[in-house]
Amino acid sequence: MLILGIESSCDETGIALYDSAEGLLAHALHSQVAMHAEYGGVVPELASRDHIRRVVPLLREAVGRAGRRLDEVDAVAYTRGPGLAGALLVGCAFAEALALALDKPTIPVHHLEGHLLSPLLSRDPPSFPFVALLVSGGHTQLMRVTGVGEYELLGETLDDAAGEAFDKSAKLLGLPYPGGALLSQLAEQGTPGIYELPRPMQHSGDLNFSFSGLKTAVLTLVREQDQPLTETFKADAARAFQEAIVEVLVKKSLKALKQTGLKQLVVAGGVGANKQLRATLDDEARRKRFRVYYPELEFCTDNGAMIALAGCLRLQAGSPSKPAGEFAVQPRWPLMDISGNGA
Ligand code: KG4
Ligand code: ZN
């Protein structure tokens, strides 16, 4: 079964071809980061227009690299939500129209399900069941994943997502958009322990998170400094921020493993690329005898491969595809709405 995957929920256009027998054949990606950087954040209207420009060349690139023809595609999977309405509509309209022309069905995919399942693209994938820590720009959730479409929410952020906290703190330190990855590079040059920032909800007794207070603590720290900020201050503050957020994410993940009795942890979403988070979790995994899995770095952030994979796994699990031609997206779409209907 050959599945074409299309991702356009935010600021990356991704196209991929996934074969149920051979795995990922090819994927092509265009990031709009450089375009949005000028404005200090994603401009939804510009995002939609850019998806329109990129989608056909990227499709040609992926199909060419996979060495397949478009009419060999069995179904077209695309991100139906959550995300920016206009951006989602580009991927949806393109996927539905293409499938209509090819006379093939479509599989609307939940973006977060794509992230959740993305570690299954690696050479050494986890097996079900596992605990998933989903840490992206828009979401921070801990979940028990029993199978495709079988997701139980264990805890989530009550305010900012982890990636959002990285990006907002980076902005406060004067870093350009999107600051998360830059902040983490800067943190590596910083000295731990110079500044002490709060570990929000560490002792809340549940598996929920809250990161807006941490961001405010960074703001307070910045206001206490003489301006302009020195490079040493920025690096030490970045380090303090990263230490705090990583400690909370790791502690709650360990608690989720203990609570569920599971021995596998999957980390997905953009913040899953963070080196300190990975190193700390790897350390804990050795000490506490569990296994931790990450998507390949290129599949941590948004991409078409995870959408093609999720579409394929859904079909294999018995989830019906639908006839092409329905142009509908779901910008707001809780992941739990699709749980329990994987098969
Ligand atoms: O999963 P993703 O593409 O976004 C959503 O689907 O929402 O992740 C993007 C997020 C951004 O907030 C970005 O700053 C963050 O992931 N990110 C990082 C790193 N690389 C990307 N955060 C911390 N450390 C990194 N190395
Ligand atoms: Zn994403």
Coordinates of C-alpha atoms and ligand atoms in Angstrom, one line a residue:
M1 CA 0.0 0.0 0.0
L2 CA 1.5 3.3 -1.1
I3 CA 0.4 6.4 0.9
L4 CA 1.1 10.0 0.0
G5 CA 1.3 12.3 3.1
I6 CA 0.8 16.1 3.0
E7 CA 1.5 18.4 6.0
S8 CA 0.6 22.1 6.0
S9 CA -0.7 22.9 9.5
C10 CA 1.7 25.8 10.3
D11 CA 4.9 27.0 8.8
E12 CA 6.3 23.9 7.1
T13 CA 5.1 22.3 3.9
G14 CA 5.9 18.6 3.9
I15 CA 5.2 15.9 1.4
A16 CA 6.2 12.2 1.7
L17 CA 5.6 8.8 0.2
Y18 CA 5.3 5.8 2.6
D19 CA 5.0 2.2 1.5
S20 CA 3.5 -0.2 4.0
A21 CA 6.0 -2.9 3.0
E22 CA 9.1 -0.8 2.3
G23 CA 8.7 2.0 4.8
L24 CA 9.5 5.7 4.0
L25 CA 10.4 6.0 0.3
A26 CA 11.0 9.8 0.2
H27 CA 10.1 13.1 1.7
A28 CA 10.5 16.7 0.8
L29 CA 10.1 19.7 3.1
H30 CA 10.1 23.5 2.9
S31 CA 10.4 25.5 6.1
Q32 CA 9.0 29.1 6.1
V33 CA 11.1 30.1 9.1
A34 CA 13.2 32.6 7.2
M35 CA 10.1 34.3 5.8
H36 CA 8.4 34.7 9.1
A37 CA 11.6 35.7 11.0
E38 CA 11.3 39.2 9.6
Y39 CA 8.0 39.6 11.5
G40 CA 9.1 37.9 14.7
G41 CA 6.5 35.1 14.4
V42 CA 4.2 33.2 12.0
V43 CA 2.0 35.4 9.9
P44 CA -0.9 33.1 9.0
E45 CA -1.8 34.8 5.7
L46 CA 1.8 34.6 4.5
A47 CA 1.9 31.0 5.6
S48 CA -1.1 30.0 3.5
R49 CA 0.2 31.7 0.4
D50 CA 3.6 30.1 0.8
H51 CA 2.1 26.6 1.2
I52 CA 0.3 27.2 -2.2
R53 CA 3.6 28.1 -3.9
R54 CA 5.5 25.1 -2.5
V55 CA 3.1 22.2 -2.6
V56 CA 3.4 21.2 -6.3
P57 CA 7.2 21.5 -6.6
L58 CA 7.6 19.5 -3.3
L59 CA 5.2 16.8 -4.5
R60 CA 7.2 16.5 -7.8
E61 CA 10.4 16.3 -5.7
A62 CA 9.1 13.6 -3.4
V63 CA 7.5 11.5 -6.1
G64 CA 10.7 11.7 -8.3
R65 CA 13.0 10.7 -5.4
A66 CA 10.7 7.8 -4.5
G67 CA 10.9 6.5 -8.1
R68 CA 7.2 6.0 -8.2
R69 CA 4.3 7.4 -10.3
L70 CA 1.5 9.4 -8.8
D71 CA -1.1 6.9 -10.1
E72 CA 0.5 4.2 -8.0
V73 CA -0.6 6.0 -4.8
D74 CA -3.4 4.1 -3.0
A75 CA -4.6 6.9 -0.7
V76 CA -3.8 10.5 0.1
A77 CA -3.3 11.3 3.8
Y78 CA -3.2 15.0 4.9
T79 CA -3.3 17.0 8.1
R80 CA -6.9 18.0 8.8
G81 CA -6.0 19.8 12.1
P82 CA -5.2 21.2 14.5
G83 CA -3.4 24.2 13.1
L84 CA -3.9 27.5 11.2
A85 CA -7.2 27.4 9.3
G86 CA -5.8 28.9 6.1
A87 CA -2.7 26.8 6.1
L88 CA -4.7 23.6 6.7
L89 CA -7.1 24.5 3.9
V90 CA -4.2 24.6 1.4
G91 CA -3.1 21.0 2.2
C92 CA -6.7 19.8 2.5
A93 CA -7.8 21.3 -0.8
F94 CA -4.7 20.1 -2.6
A95 CA -5.0 16.5 -1.2
E96 CA -8.7 16.2 -1.8
A97 CA -8.4 17.6 -5.4
L98 CA -5.5 15.4 -6.2
A99 CA -7.2 12.3 -4.8
L100 CA -10.3 13.2 -6.8
A101 CA -8.3 13.4 -10.0
L102 CA -6.5 10.1 -9.2
D103 CA -9.8 8.5 -8.1
K104 CA -8.3 7.5 -4.8
P105 CA -9.6 7.9 -1.2
T106 CA -8.3 10.4 1.3
I107 CA -7.3 9.9 5.0
P108 CA -7.6 13.1 7.1
V109 CA -4.9 12.9 9.9
H110 CA -4.7 14.5 13.3
H111 CA -1.4 16.5 13.4
L112 CA -0.6 15.3 16.9
E113 CA -1.2 11.7 16.1
G114 CA 1.5 12.2 13.4
H115 CA 3.9 13.5 16.0
L116 CA 3.0 10.7 18.4
L117 CA 3.6 8.0 15.9
S118 CA 6.8 9.6 14.3
P119 CA 9.2 7.5 16.4
L120 CA 7.9 4.5 14.5
L121 CA 9.7 5.8 11.5
S122 CA 13.1 5.1 13.1
R123 CA 15.2 2.0 12.6
D124 CA 14.7 0.9 16.2
P125 CA 11.0 1.7 16.9
P126 CA 9.1 1.3 20.2
S127 CA 6.3 -1.3 20.5
F128 CA 2.9 -0.6 22.0
P129 CA 2.0 0.2 24.7
F130 CA 4.2 3.2 25.7
V131 CA 4.0 6.5 27.5
A132 CA 4.4 9.5 25.1
L133 CA 5.7 12.9 26.1
L134 CA 4.4 15.2 23.3
V135 CA 6.3 18.5 23.5
S136 CA 5.7 20.8 20.5
G137 CA 5.2 24.5 19.9
G138 CA 1.5 24.2 20.6
H139 CA 1.1 21.3 22.9
T140 CA 2.6 19.6 26.0
Q141 CA 0.9 16.3 26.9
L142 CA 1.7 13.0 28.6
M143 CA -0.3 10.1 27.2
R144 CA -0.6 6.4 27.5
V145 CA -0.5 5.0 23.9
T146 CA -2.0 1.5 23.8
G147 CA -2.2 1.2 20.0
V148 CA -2.9 3.3 16.9
G149 CA -5.9 5.5 17.9
E150 CA -5.8 4.3 21.5
Y151 CA -4.7 7.4 23.5
E152 CA -5.3 8.2 27.1
L153 CA -4.5 11.7 28.3
L154 CA -2.5 11.5 31.6
G155 CA -1.6 15.2 31.9
E156 CA -1.1 18.4 30.0
T157 CA -0.1 22.0 30.3
L158 CA -2.6 24.3 31.9
D159 CA -1.2 27.4 30.0
D160 CA 1.8 27.7 27.6
A161 CA 3.2 24.7 25.8
A162 CA 6.9 23.8 26.4
G163 CA 7.9 25.0 22.9
E164 CA 6.0 28.2 23.3
A165 CA 7.8 28.8 26.6
F166 CA 11.2 28.2 24.8
D167 CA 10.2 30.6 22.1
K168 CA 8.8 33.4 24.4
S169 CA 11.8 33.2 26.7
A170 CA 14.1 33.3 23.7
K171 CA 12.4 36.5 22.6
L172 CA 12.8 38.0 26.1
L173 CA 16.5 37.3 25.7
G174 CA 16.6 39.1 22.4
L175 CA 16.9 36.1 20.2
P176 CA 15.3 36.1 16.7
Y177 CA 12.2 33.9 15.9
P178 CA 11.8 31.0 16.3
G179 CA 14.0 31.1 19.4
G180 CA 13.6 27.7 20.9
A181 CA 16.5 25.9 19.1
L182 CA 18.7 29.1 19.4
L183 CA 18.0 29.4 23.1
S184 CA 19.1 25.7 23.6
Q185 CA 22.3 26.4 21.7
L186 CA 23.0 29.4 23.9
A187 CA 22.2 27.4 27.0
E188 CA 25.1 25.0 26.2
Q189 CA 27.5 27.9 26.6
G190 CA 25.9 29.1 29.9
T191 CA 27.0 28.1 33.4
P192 CA 24.5 26.1 35.4
G193 CA 23.4 27.5 38.8
I194 CA 24.1 31.2 38.2
Y195 CA 20.4 31.9 38.2
E196 CA 17.7 29.9 39.9
L197 CA 14.3 29.8 38.2
P198 CA 11.1 28.1 39.5
R199 CA 10.1 24.5 38.6
P200 CA 6.4 25.1 38.1
M201 CA 4.0 22.4 39.4
Q202 CA 6.8 20.0 40.2
H203 CA 5.0 18.9 43.4
S204 CA 1.4 19.3 42.1
G205 CA 0.8 15.5 42.6
D206 CA -0.6 15.2 39.1
L207 CA 0.9 15.0 35.6
N208 CA -0.1 18.5 34.5
F209 CA 2.4 21.3 33.6
S210 CA 2.4 25.1 33.7
F211 CA 5.0 27.1 32.0
S212 CA 3.8 30.7 31.9
G213 CA 5.2 31.5 35.4
L214 CA 8.6 30.3 34.2
K215 CA 8.4 32.7 31.3
T216 CA 7.5 35.5 33.7
A217 CA 10.5 34.6 35.9
V218 CA 12.7 35.1 32.8
L219 CA 11.1 38.5 32.2
T220 CA 11.8 39.5 35.8
L221 CA 15.4 38.4 35.5
V222 CA 15.8 40.4 32.3
R223 CA 14.3 43.5 33.9
E224 CA 16.8 43.3 36.7
Q225 CA 19.7 43.6 34.4
D226 CA 21.5 46.6 33.0
Q227 CA 20.6 47.0 29.3
P228 CA 21.8 46.0 26.8
L229 CA 22.0 42.4 28.0
T230 CA 25.5 40.9 28.0
E231 CA 26.2 37.7 26.1
T232 CA 27.2 36.0 29.4
F233 CA 23.9 36.9 31.0
K234 CA 22.0 35.6 28.0
A235 CA 23.8 32.3 28.1
D236 CA 23.5 31.9 31.9
A237 CA 19.8 32.8 31.8
A238 CA 19.2 30.5 28.9
R239 CA 20.9 27.7 30.9
A240 CA 18.8 28.4 34.0
F241 CA 15.6 28.3 31.9
Q242 CA 16.5 25.1 30.1
E243 CA 17.6 23.4 33.4
A244 CA 14.2 24.3 34.9
I245 CA 12.0 23.2 32.0
V246 CA 14.0 20.0 31.4
E247 CA 13.8 19.0 35.1
V248 CA 10.0 19.4 35.1
L249 CA 9.5 17.5 31.9
V250 CA 11.7 14.7 33.0
K251 CA 10.2 14.4 36.5
K252 CA 6.7 14.2 35.2
S253 CA 7.6 11.7 32.5
L254 CA 9.2 9.5 35.2
K255 CA 6.0 9.8 37.3
A256 CA 3.9 8.8 34.3
L257 CA 6.0 5.7 33.8
K258 CA 5.6 4.8 37.4
Q259 CA 1.9 5.5 37.4
T260 CA 1.3 3.3 34.3
G261 CA 3.8 0.7 35.1
L262 CA 5.1 1.0 31.5
K263 CA 8.8 0.7 30.6
Q264 CA 8.9 2.6 27.3
L265 CA 8.9 6.4 26.9
V266 CA 8.4 8.1 23.5
V267 CA 9.3 11.7 23.2
A268 CA 7.8 13.5 20.2
G269 CA 7.4 17.1 18.9
G270 CA 9.9 19.9 18.3
V271 CA 11.2 20.2 21.9
G272 CA 12.1 16.5 21.6
A273 CA 15.1 17.8 19.6
N274 CA 16.5 19.4 22.8
K275 CA 19.9 17.9 23.6
Q276 CA 19.7 18.5 27.4
L277 CA 16.3 16.9 27.5
R278 CA 17.6 13.9 25.6
A279 CA 20.8 13.5 27.7
T280 CA 18.8 13.7 31.0
L281 CA 16.2 11.2 29.9
D282 CA 18.9 8.8 28.6
D283 CA 20.6 9.1 32.0
E284 CA 17.4 8.3 33.9
A285 CA 16.6 5.5 31.5
R286 CA 19.9 3.8 32.3
R287 CA 19.5 4.3 36.0
K288 CA 15.8 3.3 36.2
R289 CA 15.8 0.6 33.6
F290 CA 13.3 1.9 31.0
R291 CA 13.8 2.6 27.3
V292 CA 13.4 6.0 25.8
Y293 CA 12.7 6.6 22.1
Y294 CA 12.9 9.7 20.0
P295 CA 12.0 10.4 16.4
E296 CA 15.0 11.0 14.1
L297 CA 15.9 14.7 14.4
E298 CA 14.5 15.6 11.0
F299 CA 11.1 14.1 12.1
C300 CA 10.9 16.0 15.4
T301 CA 9.5 19.1 13.9
D302 CA 6.6 19.2 11.3
N303 CA 7.0 17.0 8.3
G304 CA 5.0 15.0 5.7
A305 CA 6.6 11.6 6.6
M306 CA 4.7 11.4 10.0
I307 CA 1.4 12.2 8.3
A308 CA 1.9 9.5 5.6
L309 CA 2.9 7.0 8.3
A310 CA -0.1 7.9 10.5
G311 CA -2.4 7.6 7.5
C312 CA -1.0 4.2 6.6
L313 CA -1.2 2.9 10.2
R314 CA -4.8 4.1 10.5
L315 CA -5.7 2.2 7.3
Q316 CA -3.9 -0.9 8.5
A317 CA -5.7 -0.7 11.8
G318 CA -9.0 -0.9 9.9
S319 CA -9.9 2.8 10.0
P320 CA -11.9 3.6 6.9
S321 CA -10.5 6.0 4.3
K322 CA -13.2 8.3 2.7
P323 CA -14.1 9.2 -0.8
A324 CA -12.2 12.3 -2.0
G325 CA -14.0 15.7 -2.4
E326 CA -14.8 16.8 1.1
F327 CA -13.1 20.1 1.8
A328 CA -13.1 20.4 5.6
V329 CA -10.4 21.2 8.2
Q330 CA -10.5 21.3 12.0
P331 CA -8.2 24.1 13.3
R332 CA -9.2 23.1 16.9
W333 CA -9.3 19.4 17.4
P334 CA -8.5 17.7 20.8
L335 CA -6.5 14.5 20.2
M336 CA -8.8 12.7 22.6
D337 CA -11.6 13.1 20.0
I338 CA -10.0 10.5 17.8
S339 CA -9.0 8.1 20.6
G340 CA -10.9 4.8 20.6
N341 CA -11.6 4.8 16.9
G342 CA -8.2 3.6 15.5
A343 CA -9.7 0.3 14.3
Ligands
KG4_1 O1 6.5 20.1 16.8 P1 6.8 21.4 16.3 O2 7.2 21.6 14.9 O3 5.6 22.4 16.5 C1 4.2 22.2 16.6 O4 3.7 21.3 15.9 O5 3.6 23.0 17.4 O6 7.8 22.1 17.3 C2 8.2 23.4 17.2 C3 8.7 23.9 18.6 C4 9.1 25.4 18.6 O7 8.4 25.9 19.7 C5 10.6 25.3 18.7 O8 11.1 26.4 19.4 C6 10.8 24.0 19.5 O9 9.9 23.2 19.0 N1 12.2 23.5 19.4 C7 13.0 23.4 20.4 C8 14.2 22.9 19.8 N2 14.1 22.7 18.5 C9 12.8 23.1 18.2 N3 12.9 23.6 21.7 C10 13.9 23.3 22.5 N4 15.1 22.9 22.0 C11 15.3 22.6 20.7 N5 16.5 22.1 20.3
ZN2 ZN 3.8 19.9 14.9

